[in-house]
């Protein structure tokens, strides 16, 4: 059920028909340039460009590939601008479809890069990371499934020149953006609010019809679901008209969408609790196979199943923190769960 109104009809039509929209003006002091993401069902990231007195502010430059770079360059040309004109690069979070091109754009322009430190390059603790990863796989009950997947790739994330903090007001060339920390999708996710134009640059925190992935990984083990629910509370109470999100299409209704996503996660938590209470002893992976997903579990690739399991694990950890469930035993097949 869509509870939000698309505000860019061309983006909406392109998304619905499986295409990629043209660069467009938001009518709110910025442009959206769709930058393609190779091999992704999301197809493109909406890179946002704000013009200030001294140059451009770019939010989420896009995926690190030469065709993505060409799309960004062509998109800038379409609005009469060049990469050299960029003075500031902001990343809503560290995922490569958003932050992947930051390094190349910084090199082409000498712009500064701003983002939350938690989403910058990972610390050089590869061994500990490997151990944490193996332990998480075991706990989820996917140790064998994941043994040969997830090849470790070199981390090419640009380190921020300016680590950003919640509540900060960024000033650049007469433009102002308020930084709002919205952890959940990643530990360092941030939204940017143009208070003059009443626009929320939302990254992946709010998308019009997709529920952003909230999951555990070996470095984000606390309670990302609690973080995300708190972040949704914040965006439910912002004084904005438009949501310039990073995928699909722009929309109206930050508050409604925040509440709907809250409801979605509450439903998942209720369903998990019911499954665990009815049949105690199941592992995260077994529970994942019983939950409803956008596509049938049996038809998912192994990679997508593992992503789904990580999302389920985040919900299990949340229920555990709230004292609703406990781990009864812990063995090579995974951690087994029952009601508290
Ligand atoms: Zn993301
Ligand atoms: Zn994304």
mmCIF file of N, CA, C and O in Angstrom, residues 72-119:
data_model
loop_
_atom_site.group_PDB
_atom_site.id
_atom_site.type_symbol
_atom_site.label_atom_id
_atom_site.label_comp_id
_atom_site.label_asym_id
_atom_site.label_seq_id
_atom_site.Cartn_x
_atom_site.Cartn_y
_atom_site.Cartn_z
ATOM 1 N N UNK A 72 27.226 10.701 -14.387
ATOM 2 C CA UNK A 72 27.317 11.866 -13.512
ATOM 3 C C UNK A 72 27.826 13.083 -14.294
ATOM 4 O O UNK A 72 27.257 14.183 -14.201
ATOM 5 N N UNK A 73 28.869 12.864 -15.088
ATOM 6 C CA UNK A 73 29.419 13.958 -15.906
ATOM 7 C C UNK A 73 28.380 14.486 -16.891
ATOM 8 O O UNK A 73 28.206 15.704 -17.036
ATOM 9 N N UNK A 74 27.686 13.573 -17.578
ATOM 10 C CA UNK A 74 26.654 13.983 -18.542
ATOM 11 C C UNK A 74 25.503 14.702 -17.847
ATOM 12 O O UNK A 74 24.953 15.667 -18.377
ATOM 13 N N UNK A 75 25.136 14.219 -16.667
ATOM 14 C CA UNK A 75 24.057 14.851 -15.908
ATOM 15 C C UNK A 75 24.438 16.273 -15.499
ATOM 16 O O UNK A 75 23.628 17.192 -15.581
ATOM 17 N N UNK A 76 25.695 16.437 -15.064
ATOM 18 C CA UNK A 76 26.165 17.776 -14.714
ATOM 19 C C UNK A 76 26.182 18.668 -15.954
ATOM 20 O O UNK A 76 25.760 19.830 -15.904
ATOM 21 N N UNK A 77 26.617 18.122 -17.096
ATOM 22 C CA UNK A 77 26.647 18.895 -18.341
ATOM 23 C C UNK A 77 25.236 19.337 -18.726
ATOM 24 O O UNK A 77 25.033 20.459 -19.208
ATOM 25 N N UNK A 78 24.269 18.452 -18.506
ATOM 26 C CA UNK A 78 22.875 18.768 -18.866
ATOM 27 C C UNK A 78 22.354 19.977 -18.086
ATOM 28 O O UNK A 78 21.418 20.650 -18.537
ATOM 29 N N UNK A 79 22.938 20.248 -16.908
ATOM 30 C CA UNK A 79 22.508 21.422 -16.141
ATOM 31 C C UNK A 79 23.578 22.518 -16.201
ATOM 32 O O UNK A 79 23.605 23.431 -15.371
ATOM 33 N N UNK A 80 24.476 22.384 -17.184
ATOM 34 C CA UNK A 80 25.468 23.433 -17.426
ATOM 35 C C UNK A 80 26.604 23.458 -16.420
ATOM 36 O O UNK A 80 27.171 24.518 -16.154
ATOM 37 N N UNK A 81 26.939 22.302 -15.853
ATOM 38 C CA UNK A 81 27.974 22.259 -14.807
ATOM 39 C C UNK A 81 29.009 21.188 -15.135
ATOM 40 O O UNK A 81 28.795 20.350 -16.009
ATOM 41 N N UNK A 82 30.124 21.214 -14.400
ATOM 42 C CA UNK A 82 31.193 20.241 -14.609
ATOM 43 C C UNK A 82 31.646 19.692 -13.246
ATOM 44 O O UNK A 82 31.448 20.352 -12.221
ATOM 45 N N UNK A 83 32.312 18.526 -13.256
ATOM 46 C CA UNK A 83 32.826 17.994 -11.983
ATOM 47 C C UNK A 83 33.735 18.989 -11.257
ATOM 48 O O UNK A 83 33.712 19.051 -10.022
ATOM 49 N N UNK A 84 34.512 19.781 -12.037
ATOM 50 C CA UNK A 84 35.427 20.749 -11.407
ATOM 51 C C UNK A 84 34.681 21.801 -10.597
ATOM 52 O O UNK A 84 35.276 22.494 -9.769
ATOM 53 N N UNK A 85 33.381 21.976 -10.868
ATOM 54 C CA UNK A 85 32.601 23.013 -10.179
ATOM 55 C C UNK A 85 32.142 22.581 -8.779
ATOM 56 O O UNK A 85 31.546 23.368 -8.044
ATOM 57 N N UNK A 86 32.395 21.318 -8.419
ATOM 58 C CA UNK A 86 31.909 20.800 -7.133
ATOM 59 C C UNK A 86 32.827 21.267 -6.001
ATOM 60 O O UNK A 86 34.052 21.159 -6.109
ATOM 61 N N UNK A 87 32.235 21.813 -4.942
ATOM 62 C CA UNK A 87 33.029 22.282 -3.802
ATOM 63 C C UNK A 87 32.809 21.428 -2.550
ATOM 64 O O UNK A 87 33.639 21.432 -1.639
ATOM 65 N N UNK A 88 31.696 20.704 -2.499
ATOM 66 C CA UNK A 88 31.422 19.871 -1.322
ATOM 67 C C UNK A 88 30.722 18.591 -1.752
ATOM 68 O O UNK A 88 29.829 18.611 -2.601
ATOM 69 N N UNK A 89 31.149 17.469 -1.171
ATOM 70 C CA UNK A 89 30.542 16.161 -1.437
ATOM 71 C C UNK A 89 30.025 15.636 -0.104
ATOM 72 O O UNK A 89 30.786 15.540 0.869
ATOM 73 N N UNK A 90 28.740 15.317 -0.052
ATOM 74 C CA UNK A 90 28.159 14.761 1.173
ATOM 75 C C UNK A 90 27.670 13.347 0.882
ATOM 76 O O UNK A 90 27.029 13.106 -0.142
ATOM 77 N N UNK A 91 27.990 12.426 1.778
ATOM 78 C CA UNK A 91 27.499 11.052 1.636
ATOM 79 C C UNK A 91 26.502 10.782 2.752
ATOM 80 O O UNK A 91 26.816 10.975 3.930
ATOM 81 N N UNK A 92 25.278 10.364 2.377
ATOM 82 C CA UNK A 92 24.299 10.015 3.414
ATOM 83 C C UNK A 92 24.769 8.791 4.200
ATOM 84 O O UNK A 92 24.482 8.666 5.385
ATOM 85 N N UNK A 93 25.498 7.881 3.501
ATOM 86 C CA UNK A 93 26.085 6.726 4.188
ATOM 87 C C UNK A 93 27.141 6.094 3.291
ATOM 88 O O UNK A 93 27.326 6.526 2.152
ATOM 89 N N UNK A 94 27.807 5.067 3.818
ATOM 90 C CA UNK A 94 28.993 4.561 3.151
ATOM 91 C C UNK A 94 28.771 3.511 2.075
ATOM 92 O O UNK A 94 29.740 3.046 1.483
ATOM 93 N N UNK A 95 27.529 3.125 1.795
ATOM 94 C CA UNK A 95 27.312 2.096 0.773
ATOM 95 C C UNK A 95 27.844 2.562 -0.584
ATOM 96 O O UNK A 95 27.723 3.745 -0.937
ATOM 97 N N UNK A 96 28.407 1.607 -1.359
ATOM 98 C CA UNK A 96 29.098 2.004 -2.595
ATOM 99 C C UNK A 96 28.183 2.623 -3.649
ATOM 100 O O UNK A 96 28.669 3.399 -4.481
ATOM 101 N N UNK A 97 26.877 2.333 -3.621
ATOM 102 C CA UNK A 97 26.011 2.977 -4.629
ATOM 103 C C UNK A 97 25.820 4.468 -4.336
ATOM 104 O O UNK A 97 25.351 5.222 -5.190
ATOM 105 N N UNK A 98 26.210 4.906 -3.134
ATOM 106 C CA UNK A 98 26.100 6.322 -2.763
ATOM 107 C C UNK A 98 27.468 6.998 -2.720
ATOM 108 O O UNK A 98 27.674 8.056 -3.281
ATOM 109 N N UNK A 99 28.385 6.318 -2.009
ATOM 110 C CA UNK A 99 29.662 6.934 -1.654
ATOM 111 C C UNK A 99 30.797 6.457 -2.574
ATOM 112 O O UNK A 99 31.918 6.940 -2.487
ATOM 113 N N UNK A 100 30.496 5.510 -3.473
ATOM 114 C CA UNK A 100 31.543 4.877 -4.278
ATOM 115 C C UNK A 100 32.308 5.835 -5.172
ATOM 116 O O UNK A 100 33.496 5.647 -5.418
ATOM 117 N N UNK A 101 31.634 6.858 -5.678
ATOM 118 C CA UNK A 101 32.296 7.794 -6.592
ATOM 119 C C UNK A 101 32.895 9.012 -5.870
ATOM 120 O O UNK A 101 33.453 9.895 -6.519
ATOM 121 N N UNK A 102 32.782 9.065 -4.564
ATOM 122 C CA UNK A 102 33.245 10.260 -3.826
ATOM 123 C C UNK A 102 34.726 10.530 -4.064
ATOM 124 O O UNK A 102 35.140 11.671 -4.269
ATOM 125 N N UNK A 103 35.527 9.442 -4.039
ATOM 126 C CA UNK A 103 36.975 9.618 -4.182
ATOM 127 C C UNK A 103 37.311 10.216 -5.549
ATOM 128 O O UNK A 103 38.095 11.149 -5.661
ATOM 129 N N UNK A 104 36.676 9.683 -6.599
ATOM 130 C CA UNK A 104 36.971 10.166 -7.949
ATOM 131 C C UNK A 104 36.508 11.611 -8.132
ATOM 132 O O UNK A 104 37.197 12.428 -8.758
ATOM 133 N N UNK A 105 35.346 11.913 -7.549
ATOM 134 C CA UNK A 105 34.830 13.276 -7.671
ATOM 135 C C UNK A 105 35.698 14.263 -6.884
ATOM 136 O O UNK A 105 35.954 15.382 -7.331
ATOM 137 N N UNK A 106 36.186 13.820 -5.721
ATOM 138 C CA UNK A 106 37.076 14.681 -4.924
ATOM 139 C C UNK A 106 38.360 14.959 -5.699
ATOM 140 O O UNK A 106 38.843 16.088 -5.744
ATOM 141 N N UNK A 107 38.889 13.905 -6.353
ATOM 142 C CA UNK A 107 40.135 14.071 -7.112
ATOM 143 C C UNK A 107 39.929 15.010 -8.298
ATOM 144 O O UNK A 107 40.816 15.780 -8.660
ATOM 145 N N UNK A 108 38.732 14.972 -8.908
ATOM 146 C CA UNK A 108 38.468 15.799 -10.090
ATOM 147 C C UNK A 108 38.172 17.250 -9.727
ATOM 148 O O UNK A 108 38.197 18.128 -10.591
ATOM 149 N N UNK A 109 37.881 17.508 -8.454
ATOM 150 C CA UNK A 109 37.368 18.832 -8.100
ATOM 151 C C UNK A 109 38.073 19.495 -6.929
ATOM 152 O O UNK A 109 37.943 20.692 -6.738
ATOM 153 N N UNK A 110 38.756 18.724 -6.124
ATOM 154 C CA UNK A 110 39.303 19.156 -4.838
ATOM 155 C C UNK A 110 38.226 19.624 -3.853
ATOM 156 O O UNK A 110 38.472 20.461 -2.987
ATOM 157 N N UNK A 111 37.028 19.082 -3.987
ATOM 158 C CA UNK A 111 35.957 19.332 -3.015
ATOM 159 C C UNK A 111 36.260 18.601 -1.696
ATOM 160 O O UNK A 111 37.038 17.651 -1.680
ATOM 161 N N UNK A 112 35.657 19.066 -0.607
ATOM 162 C CA UNK A 112 35.753 18.320 0.652
ATOM 163 C C UNK A 112 34.627 17.289 0.736
ATOM 164 O O UNK A 112 33.546 17.489 0.165
ATOM 165 N N UNK A 113 34.917 16.178 1.446
ATOM 166 C CA UNK A 113 33.931 15.102 1.615
ATOM 167 C C UNK A 113 33.449 15.102 3.059
ATOM 168 O O UNK A 113 34.267 15.078 3.987
ATOM 169 N N UNK A 114 32.127 15.152 3.245
ATOM 170 C CA UNK A 114 31.561 15.120 4.590
ATOM 171 C C UNK A 114 30.643 13.928 4.772
ATOM 172 O O UNK A 114 29.829 13.627 3.900
ATOM 173 N N UNK A 115 30.802 13.233 5.875
ATOM 174 C CA UNK A 115 29.926 12.105 6.212
ATOM 175 C C UNK A 115 30.144 11.730 7.673
ATOM 176 O O UNK A 115 31.035 12.268 8.329
ATOM 177 N N UNK A 116 29.362 10.791 8.169
ATOM 178 C CA UNK A 116 29.553 10.290 9.530
ATOM 179 C C UNK A 116 30.769 9.369 9.555
ATOM 180 O O UNK A 116 30.926 8.544 8.656
ATOM 181 N N UNK A 117 31.584 9.528 10.589
ATOM 182 C CA UNK A 117 32.808 8.729 10.675
ATOM 183 C C UNK A 117 32.548 7.228 10.675
ATOM 184 O O UNK A 117 33.343 6.454 10.156
ATOM 185 N N UNK A 118 31.418 6.813 11.253
ATOM 186 C CA UNK A 118 31.131 5.382 11.381
ATOM 187 C C UNK A 118 30.991 4.696 10.015
ATOM 188 O O UNK A 118 31.130 3.485 9.911
ATOM 189 N N UNK A 119 30.702 5.479 8.966
ATOM 190 C CA UNK A 119 30.545 4.888 7.640
ATOM 191 C C UNK A 119 31.755 5.115 6.747
ATOM 192 O O UNK A 119 31.721 4.836 5.556
#
